[in-house]
Structures are given as C-alpha cells and as structure tokens.
PDB file of N, CA, C and O in Angstrom:
ATOM      1  N   UNK A   1      -3.865  11.569  10.410  1.00 63.00           N
ATOM      2  CA  UNK A   1      -2.577  10.904  10.467  1.00 63.00           C
ATOM      3  C   UNK A   1      -2.544   9.821   9.390  1.00 63.00           C
ATOM      4  O   UNK A   1      -3.524   9.133   9.142  1.00 63.00           O
ATOM      5  N   UNK A   2      -1.403   9.669   8.770  1.00 67.00           N
ATOM      6  CA  UNK A   2      -1.257   8.690   7.687  1.00 67.00           C
ATOM      7  C   UNK A   2      -1.253   7.265   8.236  1.00 67.00           C
ATOM      8  O   UNK A   2      -0.806   7.010   9.345  1.00 67.00           O
ATOM      9  N   UNK A   3      -1.771   6.370   7.437  1.00 76.00           N
ATOM     10  CA  UNK A   3      -1.743   4.954   7.787  1.00 76.00           C
ATOM     11  C   UNK A   3      -0.309   4.453   7.717  1.00 76.00           C
ATOM     12  O   UNK A   3       0.488   4.970   6.941  1.00 76.00           O
ATOM     13  N   UNK A   4       0.034   3.429   8.500  1.00 79.00           N
ATOM     14  CA  UNK A   4       1.386   2.880   8.422  1.00 79.00           C
ATOM     15  C   UNK A   4       1.687   2.421   6.993  1.00 79.00           C
ATOM     16  O   UNK A   4       0.841   1.859   6.313  1.00 79.00           O
ATOM     17  N   UNK A   5       2.887   2.719   6.526  1.00 82.00           N
ATOM     18  CA  UNK A   5       3.283   2.324   5.189  1.00 82.00           C
ATOM     19  C   UNK A   5       2.804   3.265   4.096  1.00 82.00           C
ATOM     20  O   UNK A   5       3.036   3.024   2.927  1.00 82.00           O
ATOM     21  N   UNK A   6       2.141   4.341   4.454  1.00 85.00           N
ATOM     22  CA  UNK A   6       1.649   5.301   3.469  1.00 85.00           C
ATOM     23  C   UNK A   6       2.439   6.594   3.589  1.00 85.00           C
ATOM     24  O   UNK A   6       2.863   6.986   4.671  1.00 85.00           O
ATOM     25  N   UNK A   7       2.637   7.258   2.473  1.00 88.00           N
ATOM     26  CA  UNK A   7       3.339   8.536   2.432  1.00 88.00           C
ATOM     27  C   UNK A   7       2.327   9.654   2.583  1.00 88.00           C
ATOM     28  O   UNK A   7       1.335   9.713   1.850  1.00 88.00           O
ATOM     29  N   UNK A   8       2.541  10.540   3.525  1.00 90.00           N
ATOM     30  CA  UNK A   8       1.671  11.696   3.719  1.00 90.00           C
ATOM     31  C   UNK A   8       2.327  12.909   3.059  1.00 90.00           C
ATOM     32  O   UNK A   8       3.553  13.070   3.110  1.00 90.00           O
ATOM     33  N   UNK A   9       1.517  13.744   2.413  1.00 88.00           N
ATOM     34  CA  UNK A   9       2.049  14.968   1.830  1.00 88.00           C
ATOM     35  C   UNK A   9       0.919  15.981   1.681  1.00 88.00           C
ATOM     36  O   UNK A   9      -0.240  15.611   1.482  1.00 88.00           O
ATOM     37  N   UNK A  10       1.256  17.272   1.767  1.00 93.00           N
ATOM     38  CA  UNK A  10       0.224  18.293   1.570  1.00 93.00           C
ATOM     39  C   UNK A  10      -0.111  18.410   0.082  1.00 93.00           C
ATOM     40  O   UNK A  10       0.739  18.186  -0.780  1.00 93.00           O
ATOM     41  N   UNK A  11      -1.334  18.743  -0.218  1.00 91.00           N
ATOM     42  CA  UNK A  11      -1.770  18.853  -1.606  1.00 91.00           C
ATOM     43  C   UNK A  11      -2.544  20.155  -1.776  1.00 91.00           C
ATOM     44  O   UNK A  11      -3.509  20.407  -1.058  1.00 91.00           O
ATOM     45  N   UNK A  12      -2.105  20.951  -2.723  1.00 96.00           N
ATOM     46  CA  UNK A  12      -2.853  22.159  -3.065  1.00 96.00           C
ATOM     47  C   UNK A  12      -3.738  21.798  -4.251  1.00 96.00           C
ATOM     48  O   UNK A  12      -3.239  21.312  -5.267  1.00 96.00           O
ATOM     49  N   UNK A  13      -5.030  22.018  -4.107  1.00 96.00           N
ATOM     50  CA  UNK A  13      -5.969  21.605  -5.150  1.00 96.00           C
ATOM     51  C   UNK A  13      -7.086  22.636  -5.279  1.00 96.00           C
ATOM     52  O   UNK A  13      -7.503  23.246  -4.286  1.00 96.00           O
ATOM     53  N   UNK A  14      -7.530  22.828  -6.491  1.00 97.00           N
ATOM     54  CA  UNK A  14      -8.618  23.753  -6.763  1.00 97.00           C
ATOM     55  C   UNK A  14      -9.855  23.318  -5.973  1.00 97.00           C
ATOM     56  O   UNK A  14     -10.199  22.127  -5.975  1.00 97.00           O
ATOM     57  N   UNK A  15     -10.515  24.245  -5.299  1.00 97.00           N
ATOM     58  CA  UNK A  15     -11.685  23.877  -4.493  1.00 97.00           C
ATOM     59  C   UNK A  15     -12.790  23.180  -5.293  1.00 97.00           C
ATOM     60  O   UNK A  15     -13.443  22.262  -4.776  1.00 97.00           O
ATOM     61  N   UNK A  16     -13.016  23.573  -6.534  1.00 98.00           N
ATOM     62  CA  UNK A  16     -14.049  22.926  -7.351  1.00 98.00           C
ATOM     63  C   UNK A  16     -13.657  21.481  -7.663  1.00 98.00           C
ATOM     64  O   UNK A  16     -14.505  20.581  -7.641  1.00 98.00           O
ATOM     65  N   UNK A  17     -12.376  21.247  -7.926  1.00 97.00           N
ATOM     66  CA  UNK A  17     -11.904  19.896  -8.194  1.00 97.00           C
ATOM     67  C   UNK A  17     -12.041  19.030  -6.938  1.00 97.00           C
ATOM     68  O   UNK A  17     -12.502  17.895  -6.995  1.00 97.00           O
ATOM     69  N   UNK A  18     -11.677  19.592  -5.783  1.00 97.00           N
ATOM     70  CA  UNK A  18     -11.792  18.854  -4.522  1.00 97.00           C
ATOM     71  C   UNK A  18     -13.250  18.503  -4.225  1.00 97.00           C
ATOM     72  O   UNK A  18     -13.556  17.412  -3.758  1.00 97.00           O
ATOM     73  N   UNK A  19     -14.159  19.436  -4.524  1.00 98.00           N
ATOM     74  CA  UNK A  19     -15.580  19.172  -4.302  1.00 98.00           C
ATOM     75  C   UNK A  19     -16.044  17.979  -5.142  1.00 98.00           C
ATOM     76  O   UNK A  19     -16.821  17.144  -4.668  1.00 98.00           O
ATOM     77  N   UNK A  20     -15.556  17.871  -6.373  1.00 98.00           N
ATOM     78  CA  UNK A  20     -15.916  16.730  -7.227  1.00 98.00           C
ATOM     79  C   UNK A  20     -15.319  15.431  -6.699  1.00 98.00           C
ATOM     80  O   UNK A  20     -15.965  14.377  -6.754  1.00 98.00           O
ATOM     81  N   UNK A  21     -14.093  15.492  -6.194  1.00 97.00           N
ATOM     82  CA  UNK A  21     -13.474  14.306  -5.605  1.00 97.00           C
ATOM     83  C   UNK A  21     -14.304  13.853  -4.398  1.00 97.00           C
ATOM     84  O   UNK A  21     -14.595  12.663  -4.253  1.00 97.00           O
ATOM     85  N   UNK A  22     -14.694  14.785  -3.565  1.00 98.00           N
ATOM     86  CA  UNK A  22     -15.518  14.438  -2.399  1.00 98.00           C
ATOM     87  C   UNK A  22     -16.874  13.873  -2.817  1.00 98.00           C
ATOM     88  O   UNK A  22     -17.367  12.920  -2.209  1.00 98.00           O
ATOM     89  N   UNK A  23     -17.477  14.434  -3.874  1.00 98.00           N
ATOM     90  CA  UNK A  23     -18.761  13.950  -4.356  1.00 98.00           C
ATOM     91  C   UNK A  23     -18.630  12.510  -4.866  1.00 98.00           C
ATOM     92  O   UNK A  23     -19.420  11.645  -4.516  1.00 98.00           O
ATOM     93  N   UNK A  24     -17.594  12.254  -5.666  1.00 97.00           N
ATOM     94  CA  UNK A  24     -17.358  10.902  -6.161  1.00 97.00           C
ATOM     95  C   UNK A  24     -17.094   9.938  -5.010  1.00 97.00           C
ATOM     96  O   UNK A  24     -17.581   8.808  -5.011  1.00 97.00           O
ATOM     97  N   UNK A  25     -16.288  10.381  -4.058  1.00 98.00           N
ATOM     98  CA  UNK A  25     -15.967   9.531  -2.910  1.00 98.00           C
ATOM     99  C   UNK A  25     -17.236   9.126  -2.169  1.00 98.00           C
ATOM    100  O   UNK A  25     -17.412   7.955  -1.816  1.00 98.00           O
ATOM    101  N   UNK A  26     -18.126  10.067  -1.955  1.00 98.00           N
ATOM    102  CA  UNK A  26     -19.375   9.763  -1.256  1.00 98.00           C
ATOM    103  C   UNK A  26     -20.217   8.770  -2.060  1.00 98.00           C
ATOM    104  O   UNK A  26     -20.786   7.831  -1.490  1.00 98.00           O
ATOM    105  N   UNK A  27     -20.278   8.957  -3.370  1.00 98.00           N
ATOM    106  CA  UNK A  27     -21.056   8.043  -4.216  1.00 98.00           C
ATOM    107  C   UNK A  27     -20.488   6.629  -4.179  1.00 98.00           C
ATOM    108  O   UNK A  27     -21.230   5.659  -4.254  1.00 98.00           O
ATOM    109  N   UNK A  28     -19.152   6.518  -4.093  1.00 96.00           N
ATOM    110  CA  UNK A  28     -18.489   5.218  -4.140  1.00 96.00           C
ATOM    111  C   UNK A  28     -18.119   4.692  -2.749  1.00 96.00           C
ATOM    112  O   UNK A  28     -17.371   3.723  -2.632  1.00 96.00           O
ATOM    113  N   UNK A  29     -18.664   5.354  -1.714  1.00 98.00           N
ATOM    114  CA  UNK A  29     -18.470   4.948  -0.319  1.00 98.00           C
ATOM    115  C   UNK A  29     -16.990   4.830   0.048  1.00 98.00           C
ATOM    116  O   UNK A  29     -16.552   3.864   0.669  1.00 98.00           O
ATOM    117  N   UNK A  30     -16.215   5.833  -0.349  1.00 96.00           N
ATOM    118  CA  UNK A  30     -14.797   5.919   0.004  1.00 96.00           C
ATOM    119  C   UNK A  30     -14.556   7.244   0.711  1.00 96.00           C
ATOM    120  O   UNK A  30     -15.328   8.182   0.557  1.00 96.00           O
ATOM    121  N   UNK A  31     -13.441   7.317   1.415  1.00 96.00           N
ATOM    122  CA  UNK A  31     -13.010   8.616   1.926  1.00 96.00           C
ATOM    123  C   UNK A  31     -12.458   9.416   0.751  1.00 96.00           C
ATOM    124  O   UNK A  31     -12.111   8.854  -0.298  1.00 96.00           O
ATOM    125  N   UNK A  32     -12.367  10.720   0.918  1.00 96.00           N
ATOM    126  CA  UNK A  32     -11.791  11.552  -0.142  1.00 96.00           C
ATOM    127  C   UNK A  32     -10.345  11.128  -0.404  1.00 96.00           C
ATOM    128  O   UNK A  32      -9.898  11.076  -1.551  1.00 96.00           O
ATOM    129  N   UNK A  33      -9.599  10.794   0.645  1.00 94.00           N
ATOM    130  CA  UNK A  33      -8.217  10.361   0.485  1.00 94.00           C
ATOM    131  C   UNK A  33      -8.139   9.065  -0.333  1.00 94.00           C
ATOM    132  O   UNK A  33      -7.327   8.946  -1.258  1.00 94.00           O
ATOM    133  N   UNK A  34      -8.993   8.105  -0.013  1.00 95.00           N
ATOM    134  CA  UNK A  34      -9.010   6.848  -0.762  1.00 95.00           C
ATOM    135  C   UNK A  34      -9.426   7.092  -2.210  1.00 95.00           C
ATOM    136  O   UNK A  34      -8.926   6.435  -3.126  1.00 95.00           O
ATOM    137  N   UNK A  35     -10.319   8.047  -2.428  1.00 97.00           N
ATOM    138  CA  UNK A  35     -10.750   8.359  -3.791  1.00 97.00           C
ATOM    139  C   UNK A  35      -9.597   8.943  -4.597  1.00 97.00           C
ATOM    140  O   UNK A  35      -9.412   8.586  -5.766  1.00 97.00           O
ATOM    141  N   UNK A  36      -8.819   9.824  -3.998  1.00 96.00           N
ATOM    142  CA  UNK A  36      -7.654  10.396  -4.693  1.00 96.00           C
ATOM    143  C   UNK A  36      -6.689   9.276  -5.067  1.00 96.00           C
ATOM    144  O   UNK A  36      -6.204   9.213  -6.207  1.00 96.00           O
ATOM    145  N   UNK A  37      -6.413   8.368  -4.139  1.00 94.00           N
ATOM    146  CA  UNK A  37      -5.518   7.255  -4.420  1.00 94.00           C
ATOM    147  C   UNK A  37      -6.081   6.372  -5.538  1.00 94.00           C
ATOM    148  O   UNK A  37      -5.358   5.962  -6.441  1.00 94.00           O
ATOM    149  N   UNK A  38      -7.381   6.104  -5.506  1.00 94.00           N
ATOM    150  CA  UNK A  38      -8.035   5.305  -6.537  1.00 94.00           C
ATOM    151  C   UNK A  38      -7.888   5.975  -7.909  1.00 94.00           C
ATOM    152  O   UNK A  38      -7.535   5.327  -8.903  1.00 94.00           O
ATOM    153  N   UNK A  39      -8.151   7.276  -7.966  1.00 96.00           N
ATOM    154  CA  UNK A  39      -8.058   7.994  -9.238  1.00 96.00           C
ATOM    155  C   UNK A  39      -6.622   8.031  -9.767  1.00 96.00           C
ATOM    156  O   UNK A  39      -6.409   7.910 -10.983  1.00 96.00           O
ATOM    157  N   UNK A  40      -5.655   8.182  -8.873  1.00 95.00           N
ATOM    158  CA  UNK A  40      -4.247   8.164  -9.300  1.00 95.00           C
ATOM    159  C   UNK A  40      -3.864   6.798  -9.864  1.00 95.00           C
ATOM    160  O   UNK A  40      -3.218   6.704 -10.911  1.00 95.00           O
ATOM    161  N   UNK A  41      -4.274   5.730  -9.172  1.00 92.00           N
ATOM    162  CA  UNK A  41      -3.987   4.377  -9.672  1.00 92.00           C
ATOM    163  C   UNK A  41      -4.654   4.150 -11.029  1.00 92.00           C
ATOM    164  O   UNK A  41      -4.050   3.591 -11.947  1.00 92.00           O
ATOM    165  N   UNK A  42      -5.900   4.595 -11.163  1.00 94.00           N
ATOM    166  CA  UNK A  42      -6.635   4.447 -12.412  1.00 94.00           C
ATOM    167  C   UNK A  42      -5.917   5.193 -13.554  1.00 94.00           C
ATOM    168  O   UNK A  42      -5.794   4.669 -14.662  1.00 94.00           O
ATOM    169  N   UNK A  43      -5.427   6.382 -13.276  1.00 96.00           N
ATOM    170  CA  UNK A  43      -4.711   7.166 -14.288  1.00 96.00           C
ATOM    171  C   UNK A  43      -3.411   6.472 -14.698  1.00 96.00           C
ATOM    172  O   UNK A  43      -3.054   6.464 -15.881  1.00 96.00           O
ATOM    173  N   UNK A  44      -2.697   5.884 -13.741  1.00 95.00           N
ATOM    174  CA  UNK A  44      -1.454   5.177 -14.064  1.00 95.00           C
ATOM    175  C   UNK A  44      -1.729   3.954 -14.928  1.00 95.00           C
ATOM    176  O   UNK A  44      -0.981   3.685 -15.882  1.00 95.00           O
ATOM    177  N   UNK A  45      -2.790   3.222 -14.623  1.00 93.00           N
ATOM    178  CA  UNK A  45      -3.153   2.049 -15.424  1.00 93.00           C
ATOM    179  C   UNK A  45      -3.424   2.476 -16.867  1.00 93.00           C
ATOM    180  O   UNK A  45      -2.975   1.829 -17.809  1.00 93.00           O
ATOM    181  N   UNK A  46      -4.139   3.581 -17.035  1.00 96.00           N
ATOM    182  CA  UNK A  46      -4.432   4.067 -18.394  1.00 96.00           C
ATOM    183  C   UNK A  46      -3.161   4.422 -19.156  1.00 96.00           C
ATOM    184  O   UNK A  46      -3.145   4.379 -20.375  1.00 96.00           O
ATOM    185  N   UNK A  47      -2.111   4.765 -18.437  1.00 96.00           N
ATOM    186  CA  UNK A  47      -0.831   5.090 -19.074  1.00 96.00           C
ATOM    187  C   UNK A  47       0.068   3.860 -19.211  1.00 96.00           C
ATOM    188  O   UNK A  47       1.216   3.971 -19.608  1.00 96.00           O
ATOM    189  N   UNK A  48      -0.455   2.708 -18.819  1.00 95.00           N
ATOM    190  CA  UNK A  48       0.301   1.476 -18.977  1.00 95.00           C
ATOM    191  C   UNK A  48       1.278   1.184 -17.858  1.00 95.00           C
ATOM    192  O   UNK A  48       2.159   0.344 -18.000  1.00 95.00           O
ATOM    193  N   UNK A  49       1.113   1.855 -16.734  1.00 94.00           N
ATOM    194  CA  UNK A  49       2.000   1.636 -15.586  1.00 94.00           C
ATOM    195  C   UNK A  49       1.291   0.710 -14.615  1.00 94.00           C
ATOM    196  O   UNK A  49       0.181   0.990 -14.165  1.00 94.00           O
ATOM    197  N   UNK A  50       1.935  -0.421 -14.308  1.00 87.00           N
ATOM    198  CA  UNK A  50       1.333  -1.398 -13.403  1.00 87.00           C
ATOM    199  C   UNK A  50       1.978  -1.310 -12.034  1.00 87.00           C
ATOM    200  O   UNK A  50       3.194  -1.284 -11.917  1.00 87.00           O
ATOM    201  N   UNK A  51       1.148  -1.270 -11.016  1.00 84.00           N
ATOM    202  CA  UNK A  51       1.601  -1.276  -9.628  1.00 84.00           C
ATOM    203  C   UNK A  51       1.131  -2.555  -8.975  1.00 84.00           C
ATOM    204  O   UNK A  51       0.148  -3.158  -9.407  1.00 84.00           O
ATOM    205  N   UNK A  52       1.827  -2.944  -7.919  1.00 80.00           N
ATOM    206  CA  UNK A  52       1.310  -4.060  -7.111  1.00 80.00           C
ATOM    207  C   UNK A  52      -0.013  -3.622  -6.514  1.00 80.00           C
ATOM    208  O   UNK A  52      -0.196  -2.464  -6.166  1.00 80.00           O
ATOM    209  N   UNK A  53      -0.922  -4.553  -6.393  1.00 74.00           N
ATOM    210  CA  UNK A  53      -2.197  -4.258  -5.754  1.00 74.00           C
ATOM    211  C   UNK A  53      -1.944  -3.869  -4.303  1.00 74.00           C
ATOM    212  O   UNK A  53      -1.052  -4.420  -3.655  1.00 74.00           O
ATOM    213  N   UNK A  54      -2.717  -2.924  -3.773  1.00 68.00           N
ATOM    214  CA  UNK A  54      -2.535  -2.566  -2.365  1.00 68.00           C
ATOM    215  C   UNK A  54      -2.916  -3.738  -1.480  1.00 68.00           C
ATOM    216  O   UNK A  54      -3.798  -4.525  -1.835  1.00 68.00           O
ATOM    217  N   UNK A  55      -2.246  -3.900  -0.331  1.00 69.00           N
ATOM    218  CA  UNK A  55      -2.605  -4.997   0.572  1.00 69.00           C
ATOM    219  C   UNK A  55      -4.025  -4.804   1.084  1.00 69.00           C
ATOM    220  O   UNK A  55      -4.512  -3.691   1.153  1.00 69.00           O
ATOM    221  N   UNK A  56      -4.695  -5.900   1.418  1.00 72.00           N
ATOM    222  CA  UNK A  56      -6.063  -5.778   1.937  1.00 72.00           C
ATOM    223  C   UNK A  56      -6.080  -4.956   3.215  1.00 72.00           C
ATOM    224  O   UNK A  56      -5.117  -4.962   3.979  1.00 72.00           O
ATOM    225  N   UNK A  57      -7.176  -4.257   3.441  1.00 68.00           N
ATOM    226  CA  UNK A  57      -7.296  -3.410   4.633  1.00 68.00           C
ATOM    227  C   UNK A  57      -7.244  -4.255   5.891  1.00 68.00           C
ATOM    228  O   UNK A  57      -7.969  -5.226   6.015  1.00 68.00           O
ATOM    229  N   UNK A  58      -6.351  -3.886   6.782  1.00 64.00           N
ATOM    230  CA  UNK A  58      -6.279  -4.550   8.074  1.00 64.00           C
ATOM    231  C   UNK A  58      -5.675  -5.946   8.021  1.00 64.00           C
ATOM    232  O   UNK A  58      -5.700  -6.657   9.012  1.00 64.00           O
ATOM    233  N   UNK A  59      -5.148  -6.338   6.895  1.00 57.00           N
ATOM    234  CA  UNK A  59      -4.610  -7.687   6.790  1.00 57.00           C
ATOM    235  C   UNK A  59      -3.180  -7.699   6.302  1.00 57.00           C
ATOM    236  O   UNK A  59      -2.576  -6.662   6.070  1.00 57.00           O
ATOM    237  N   UNK A  60      -2.658  -8.910   6.159  1.00 57.00           N
ATOM    238  CA  UNK A  60      -1.300  -9.089   5.648  1.00 57.00           C
ATOM    239  C   UNK A  60      -1.311  -9.047   4.142  1.00 57.00           C
ATOM    240  O   UNK A  60      -2.320  -9.298   3.507  1.00 57.00           O
ATOM    241  N   UNK A  61      -0.142  -8.806   3.581  1.00 51.00           N
ATOM    242  CA  UNK A  61       0.049  -8.897   2.133  1.00 51.00           C
ATOM    243  C   UNK A  61      -0.106 -10.358   1.750  1.00 51.00           C
ATOM    244  O   UNK A  61       0.565 -11.225   2.300  1.00 51.00           O
ATOM    245  N   UNK A  62      -1.017 -10.700   0.816  1.00 52.00           N
ATOM    246  CA  UNK A  62      -1.235 -12.113   0.480  1.00 52.00           C
ATOM    247  C   UNK A  62      -0.013 -12.779  -0.155  1.00 52.00           C
ATOM    248  O   UNK A  62       0.093 -13.991  -0.157  1.00 52.00           O
ATOM    249  N   UNK A  63       0.949 -11.998  -0.636  1.00 53.00           N
ATOM    250  CA  UNK A  63       2.164 -12.561  -1.232  1.00 53.00           C
ATOM    251  C   UNK A  63       3.175 -13.004  -0.165  1.00 53.00           C
ATOM    252  O   UNK A  63       4.130 -13.685  -0.468  1.00 53.00           O
ATOM    253  N   UNK A  64       2.955 -12.551   1.075  1.00 53.00           N
ATOM    254  CA  UNK A  64       3.873 -12.933   2.151  1.00 53.00           C
ATOM    255  C   UNK A  64       3.435 -14.281   2.725  1.00 53.00           C
ATOM    256  O   UNK A  64       2.267 -14.498   2.996  1.00 53.00           O
ATOM    257  N   UNK A  65       4.383 -15.177   2.893  1.00 48.00           N
ATOM    258  CA  UNK A  65       4.026 -16.502   3.434  1.00 48.00           C
ATOM    259  C   UNK A  65       4.555 -16.688   4.825  1.00 48.00           C
ATOM    260  O   UNK A  65       5.420 -16.057   5.286  1.00 48.00           O
TER     261      UNK A  65
END
C-alpha cells in the first residue's frame, strides 16, 4: 500500500533491470521502491530539474510552522 501523500502506479520493467535496482537497494539499505524514487530524483537533478526535498520520514515538513 502506498504511503500517505505518495502516488501509486504499476510499473512494467525488464526483470534484469529490476534485479539491479534490488541489488543497489540492498547495498544502500533502501527498499526497492525507495531506490527507484532515489534514482528518479537523481536523474532529474542531472537534467537540471529541482524538486523540493522529501519530508523527513515520520515527521512534519520542516517548512511548515
């Protein structure tokens, strides 16, 4: 089930590519889902697209007062 505030969607992905995502996720102590999100954010940064930082896990958005 998706976390509150997150968009859930099905993803069709090559099994070999998914295996590499899972391998990286394990090395970096992330879930495969978090690894996909990390890689997408990293790719956007390389293209010059800036996003707001994700809120801390289990906490409030630090910009909210």
